[in-house]
Amino acid sequence: MLLRCPHCQKRAEHSRGDFLGDWVVCPACELPFAWRRPQGCAGDTSAEKSSLASEEHDKAHSEE
């Protein structure tokens, strides 16, 4: 699966073994992020909820 890191914007191919539940670790910056389906795709909303939590987490840590 091709994913783009929200931190460094690098795109990378990830296999199922790279995933930690709904989370994946960027190979470039080594920060974990929640993956989500592209907008407009039908599917499970749990990944979207997790992604929103990740964005809130990122905002909280960027203000420190």
Coordinates of C-alpha atoms in Angstrom, one line a residue:
M1 CA 0.0 0.0 0.0
L2 CA 1.4 3.4 -1.0
L3 CA 1.1 5.9 1.9
R4 CA 2.3 9.5 2.4
C5 CA 3.7 10.6 5.8
P6 CA 1.9 13.6 7.2
H7 CA 5.1 14.8 8.9
C8 CA 7.7 14.7 6.1
Q9 CA 5.4 14.2 3.1
K10 CA 7.5 11.3 1.8
R11 CA 5.6 8.6 0.0
A12 CA 6.5 5.0 0.6
E13 CA 5.2 1.5 -0.2
H14 CA 4.2 -0.3 3.0
S15 CA 3.5 -4.0 3.5
R16 CA 1.0 -5.3 6.0
G17 CA 4.0 -6.2 8.3
D18 CA 4.8 -2.5 8.6
F19 CA 1.5 -1.7 10.3
L20 CA 1.0 -1.5 14.1
G21 CA -2.8 -1.7 14.1
D22 CA -4.0 1.5 12.4
W23 CA -0.5 3.0 12.7
V24 CA 2.5 2.8 10.4
V25 CA 6.1 4.1 10.9
C26 CA 7.6 6.4 8.3
P27 CA 10.9 4.9 6.9
A28 CA 12.2 8.4 6.3
C29 CA 11.6 10.3 9.5
E30 CA 10.8 7.3 11.7
L31 CA 7.7 8.9 13.2
P32 CA 4.5 6.8 13.6
F33 CA 1.3 8.0 12.0
A34 CA -2.2 6.7 11.6
W35 CA -3.0 5.7 8.1
R36 CA -6.4 6.5 6.5
R37 CA -8.2 5.8 3.3
P38 CA -8.2 8.7 0.7
Q39 CA -11.2 10.9 0.9
G40 CA -14.1 9.6 -1.2
C41 CA -13.3 5.9 -0.7
A42 CA -15.8 3.7 0.9
G43 CA -14.6 1.8 3.9
D44 CA -14.2 1.5 7.6
T45 CA -14.4 4.8 9.5
S46 CA -12.2 3.5 12.4
A47 CA -9.0 4.5 10.5
E48 CA -10.4 8.0 9.9
K49 CA -11.2 8.4 13.6
S50 CA -7.7 7.2 14.5
S51 CA -6.3 9.6 12.0
L52 CA -8.2 12.5 13.6
A53 CA -6.8 11.5 16.9
S54 CA -3.3 11.4 15.4
E55 CA -3.8 15.0 14.0
E56 CA -4.8 16.2 17.5
H57 CA -1.8 14.5 19.0
D58 CA 0.5 16.1 16.4
K59 CA -1.0 19.6 17.1
A60 CA -0.5 19.1 20.9
H61 CA 3.1 18.2 20.5
S62 CA 3.9 20.9 17.9
E63 CA 2.8 23.6 20.4
E64 CA 5.3 22.4 23.1

